mmCIF file of C-alpha atoms in Angstrom:
data_model
loop_
_atom_site.group_PDB
_atom_site.id
_atom_site.type_symbol
_atom_site.label_atom_id
_atom_site.label_comp_id
_atom_site.label_asym_id
_atom_site.label_seq_id
_atom_site.Cartn_x
_atom_site.Cartn_y
_atom_site.Cartn_z
ATOM 1 C CA MET A 272 43.711 -32.397 71.930
ATOM 2 C CA LEU A 273 40.340 -32.979 70.196
ATOM 3 C CA THR A 274 37.998 -35.888 70.474
ATOM 4 C CA ARG A 275 36.943 -37.678 67.406
ATOM 5 C CA ARG A 276 33.239 -36.135 68.233
ATOM 6 C CA GLU A 277 34.755 -32.736 68.740
ATOM 7 C CA MET A 278 36.623 -32.965 65.541
ATOM 8 C CA LEU A 279 33.268 -34.040 63.566
ATOM 9 C CA GLN A 280 31.370 -31.171 65.348
ATOM 10 C CA THR A 281 33.971 -28.669 64.502
ATOM 11 C CA SER A 282 34.067 -30.016 60.760
ATOM 12 C CA LEU A 283 30.334 -29.709 60.400
ATOM 13 C CA VAL A 284 30.166 -26.109 61.898
ATOM 14 C CA MET A 285 33.211 -24.917 59.800
ATOM 15 C CA GLY A 286 31.762 -26.542 56.666
ATOM 16 C CA SER A 287 28.251 -25.129 57.230
ATOM 17 C CA ALA A 288 29.967 -21.512 57.713
ATOM 18 C CA ALA A 289 31.777 -22.117 54.417
ATOM 19 C CA MET A 290 28.789 -23.272 52.658
ATOM 20 C CA PHE A 291 25.879 -20.927 54.140
ATOM 21 C CA GLY A 292 28.181 -18.103 55.702
ATOM 22 C CA SER A 293 27.386 -15.564 52.865
ATOM 23 C CA GLN A 294 23.586 -16.295 52.929
ATOM 24 C CA LEU A 295 23.535 -15.924 56.386
ATOM 25 C CA LEU A 296 25.418 -12.670 56.264
ATOM 26 C CA ALA A 297 23.088 -11.537 53.494
ATOM 27 C CA ALA A 298 20.105 -12.223 55.589
ATOM 28 C CA GLU A 299 21.438 -10.313 58.369
ATOM 29 C CA LYS A 300 21.846 -7.213 56.037
ATOM 30 C CA ALA A 301 18.205 -7.670 54.731
ATOM 31 C CA LYS A 302 17.083 -7.411 58.233
ATOM 32 C CA PRO A 303 13.756 -5.061 57.790
ATOM 33 C CA GLU A 304 14.135 -1.517 59.464
ATOM 34 C CA THR A 305 11.714 -0.764 62.158
ATOM 35 C CA GLY A 306 9.745 2.686 62.639
ATOM 36 C CA VAL A 307 7.558 3.623 65.626
ATOM 37 C CA GLN A 308 4.396 5.441 65.313
ATOM 38 C CA LEU A 309 4.653 8.548 67.313
ATOM 39 C CA TYR A 310 0.746 8.356 68.259
ATOM 40 C CA SER A 311 1.549 5.351 70.336
ATOM 41 C CA ILE A 312 3.695 7.797 72.454
ATOM 42 C CA ARG A 313 1.854 11.062 72.234
ATOM 43 C CA SER A 314 1.862 11.712 75.974
ATOM 44 C CA MET A 315 5.619 11.425 75.864
ATOM 45 C CA CYS A 316 5.874 13.607 73.060
ATOM 46 C CA LYS A 317 4.155 16.582 74.911
ATOM 47 C CA LYS A 318 6.349 16.171 77.854
ATOM 48 C CA GLU A 319 9.474 15.719 76.439
ATOM 49 C CA THR A 320 11.538 17.292 73.514
ATOM 50 C CA LEU A 321 11.418 15.608 70.126
ATOM 51 C CA PRO A 322 15.244 15.418 70.113
ATOM 52 C CA GLU A 323 15.451 13.672 73.408
ATOM 53 C CA ILE A 324 12.716 11.278 72.246
ATOM 54 C CA PHE A 325 14.192 10.710 68.860
ATOM 55 C CA LYS A 326 17.469 9.747 70.603
ATOM 56 C CA ALA A 327 15.756 7.410 73.085
ATOM 57 C CA LEU A 328 14.136 5.752 70.022
ATOM 58 C CA LYS A 329 17.375 5.489 67.968
ATOM 59 C CA ASP A 330 18.883 3.849 71.046
ATOM 60 C CA MET A 331 16.299 1.451 71.387
ATOM 61 C CA GLY A 332 16.889 0.372 67.552
ATOM 62 C CA TYR A 333 14.144 2.074 65.757
ATOM 63 C CA ALA A 334 15.089 3.346 62.432
ATOM 64 C CA GLY A 335 12.502 5.536 61.827
ATOM 65 C CA VAL A 336 9.254 7.466 63.011
ATOM 66 C CA GLU A 337 5.687 8.017 61.866
ATOM 67 C CA PHE A 338 4.617 11.567 62.736
ATOM 68 C CA ALA A 339 1.101 11.991 64.409
ATOM 69 C CA GLY A 340 1.516 15.979 64.771
ATOM 70 C CA TYR A 341 4.276 18.039 64.852
ATOM 71 C CA TYR A 342 4.443 19.629 68.166
ATOM 72 C CA GLY A 343 4.921 23.028 66.888
ATOM 73 C CA CYS A 344 8.126 22.214 65.110
ATOM 74 C CA SER A 345 8.740 23.596 61.510
ATOM 75 C CA ALA A 346 9.896 21.100 58.799
ATOM 76 C CA GLU A 347 13.303 22.373 59.032
ATOM 77 C CA GLU A 348 13.587 21.449 62.638
ATOM 78 C CA LEU A 349 12.023 18.074 62.309
ATOM 79 C CA LYS A 350 14.600 17.497 59.356
ATOM 80 C CA LYS A 351 17.427 18.338 61.894
ATOM 81 C CA PHE A 352 16.009 16.305 64.872
ATOM 82 C CA LEU A 353 15.612 13.300 62.657
ATOM 83 C CA ALA A 354 19.250 13.754 61.214
ATOM 84 C CA ASP A 355 20.967 14.388 64.582
ATOM 85 C CA ALA A 356 19.322 11.152 65.862
ATOM 86 C CA GLY A 357 19.990 9.039 62.904
ATOM 87 C CA LEU A 358 16.438 8.471 62.269
ATOM 88 C CA LYS A 359 14.053 8.598 59.037
ATOM 89 C CA PRO A 360 10.687 9.549 58.326
ATOM 90 C CA CYS A 361 8.364 6.815 57.765
ATOM 91 C CA GLY A 362 5.239 8.596 57.284
ATOM 92 C CA THR A 363 2.980 11.018 58.828
ATOM 93 C CA HIS A 364 -0.693 10.875 60.100
ATOM 94 C CA THR A 365 -2.158 13.844 57.916
ATOM 95 C CA GLY A 366 -5.650 14.879 58.325
ATOM 96 C CA TYR A 367 -8.197 14.155 55.712
ATOM 97 C CA GLY A 368 -8.551 17.909 54.974
ATOM 98 C CA THR A 369 -4.817 18.198 54.138
ATOM 99 C CA ILE A 370 -5.141 15.923 51.156
ATOM 100 C CA LYS A 371 -7.997 17.873 49.740
ATOM 101 C CA PRO A 372 -7.244 19.847 46.374
ATOM 102 C CA ASP A 373 -7.078 23.355 48.292
ATOM 103 C CA GLN A 374 -4.259 21.914 50.662
ATOM 104 C CA ILE A 375 -2.458 19.080 49.087
ATOM 105 C CA GLU A 376 0.208 21.115 47.568
ATOM 106 C CA GLN A 377 1.012 22.754 50.830
ATOM 107 C CA THR A 378 1.194 19.366 52.825
ATOM 108 C CA ILE A 379 3.456 17.969 50.128
ATOM 109 C CA GLU A 380 5.670 21.109 50.453
ATOM 110 C CA PHE A 381 5.835 20.641 54.366
ATOM 111 C CA ASN A 382 6.551 16.794 54.215
ATOM 112 C CA GLN A 383 9.275 17.275 51.455
ATOM 113 C CA GLY A 384 10.756 19.711 53.973
ATOM 114 C CA TYR A 385 11.567 17.058 56.320
ATOM 115 C CA GLY A 386 11.972 14.074 53.906
ATOM 116 C CA ASN A 387 8.566 12.305 54.381
ATOM 117 C CA LYS A 388 7.037 10.607 51.309
ATOM 118 C CA TYR A 389 4.360 9.131 52.921
ATOM 119 C CA LEU A 390 1.081 10.725 53.651
ATOM 120 C CA VAL A 391 -1.617 8.602 55.723
ATOM 121 C CA VAL A 392 -4.831 9.584 56.640
ATOM 122 C CA PRO A 393 -5.545 8.248 60.002
ATOM 123 C CA GLY A 394 -9.228 7.613 59.914
ATOM 124 C CA GLY A 395 -11.641 10.191 60.972
ATOM 125 C CA VAL A 396 -13.208 10.547 57.585
ATOM 126 C CA PRO A 397 -16.801 11.424 57.843
ATOM 127 C CA GLY A 398 -19.734 9.470 56.334
ATOM 128 C CA ASN A 399 -21.890 6.572 56.887
ATOM 129 C CA ASP A 400 -23.120 5.824 53.204
ATOM 130 C CA GLU A 401 -21.715 4.536 49.989
ATOM 131 C CA ASP A 402 -21.860 7.737 48.056
ATOM 132 C CA THR A 403 -19.976 9.689 50.681
ATOM 133 C CA TRP A 404 -17.281 6.973 50.583
ATOM 134 C CA LYS A 405 -17.307 7.284 46.752
ATOM 135 C CA GLN A 406 -16.710 10.856 47.039
ATOM 136 C CA HIS A 407 -13.708 10.289 49.520
ATOM 137 C CA ALA A 408 -12.161 7.871 46.875
ATOM 138 C CA GLU A 409 -12.182 10.647 44.363
ATOM 139 C CA VAL A 410 -10.405 12.893 46.906
ATOM 140 C CA PHE A 411 -7.818 10.070 47.661
ATOM 141 C CA SER A 412 -7.405 9.597 44.172
ATOM 142 C CA LYS A 413 -6.600 12.989 43.059
ATOM 143 C CA ALA A 414 -4.318 13.497 46.240
ATOM 144 C CA ALA A 415 -2.422 10.480 45.124
ATOM 145 C CA GLU A 416 -1.907 11.854 41.679
ATOM 146 C CA VAL A 417 -0.675 15.154 42.714
ATOM 147 C CA ALA A 418 1.504 13.221 45.218
ATOM 148 C CA LYS A 419 3.048 10.860 42.808
ATOM 149 C CA LYS A 420 4.085 13.607 40.782
ATOM 150 C CA ALA A 421 6.223 14.738 43.868
ATOM 151 C CA GLY A 422 7.501 11.273 44.477
ATOM 152 C CA MET A 423 5.070 10.750 47.407
ATOM 153 C CA TYR A 424 2.285 8.472 48.485
ATOM 154 C CA VAL A 425 -1.048 8.816 50.017
ATOM 155 C CA GLY A 426 -2.621 6.236 52.044
ATOM 156 C CA TYR A 427 -5.460 5.507 54.745
ATOM 157 C CA HIS A 428 -4.869 3.947 57.992
ATOM 158 C CA ASN A 429 -8.225 2.137 58.736
ATOM 159 C CA HIS A 430 -10.085 1.371 61.799
ATOM 160 C CA GLN A 431 -13.014 -1.207 62.660
ATOM 161 C CA HIS A 432 -15.755 1.183 61.706
ATOM 162 C CA GLU A 433 -14.809 1.167 57.881
ATOM 163 C CA PHE A 434 -15.832 -2.685 58.074
ATOM 164 C CA LYS A 435 -19.392 -2.152 59.147
ATOM 165 C CA LYS A 436 -21.766 -3.148 56.284
ATOM 166 C CA PHE A 437 -24.111 -0.547 54.549
ATOM 167 C CA PRO A 438 -27.656 -1.702 53.789
ATOM 168 C CA ASN A 439 -26.477 -3.073 50.240
ATOM 169 C CA GLY A 440 -23.997 -5.329 52.108
ATOM 170 C CA LYS A 441 -20.638 -3.470 51.205
ATOM 171 C CA CYS A 442 -18.704 -1.689 53.904
ATOM 172 C CA ALA A 443 -16.625 1.840 53.355
ATOM 173 C CA TRP A 444 -13.275 -0.137 53.019
ATOM 174 C CA GLU A 445 -14.711 -1.964 49.998
ATOM 175 C CA VAL A 446 -16.332 1.257 48.429
ATOM 176 C CA LEU A 447 -12.950 3.273 48.997
ATOM 177 C CA PHE A 448 -10.916 0.448 47.201
ATOM 178 C CA GLU A 449 -13.381 -0.184 44.343
ATOM 179 C CA ASN A 450 -13.526 3.371 43.572
ATOM 180 C CA ALA A 451 -9.881 4.941 44.378
ATOM 181 C CA SER A 452 -7.195 4.707 41.872
ATOM 182 C CA PRO A 453 -4.361 2.114 42.464
ATOM 183 C CA ASP A 454 -2.073 4.789 43.365
#
């Protein structure tokens, strides 16, 4: 037999569940998915097979991977490995040269082959002056225009050196964003 206190506690819990249960369930369903950047485990990627790594990542609860190299795999192989593990591509580190006009179409085609929509240049962009970064902004803008037509996006993965001030007081990051298209 329930005590008065236990009855009151049970009523409160049941009432709360009735009032907020659907909101709690919706919040659980809206839980964001998490991906892992393969660069962070690059030494493992060189020793193990990608199917083994992808299975382990899925077992840990990851929903996707951001590539940082393809370890000699074709787009078709990557697509199969991802599908077999139940993972999604959530981006790739792509070299600056691969988004330039002479290579962007090839880069898009490869990434479409395994379902990736996000081309992210991981730094390594040369230049320590404002004019060079204005030129980079133009390259990024043109690449973004081509990628957008293919349903893809171009991004930049910054590091601390992009915040070092030029003599005029601006940094590379500011110059890039002031001169690149919003896309």
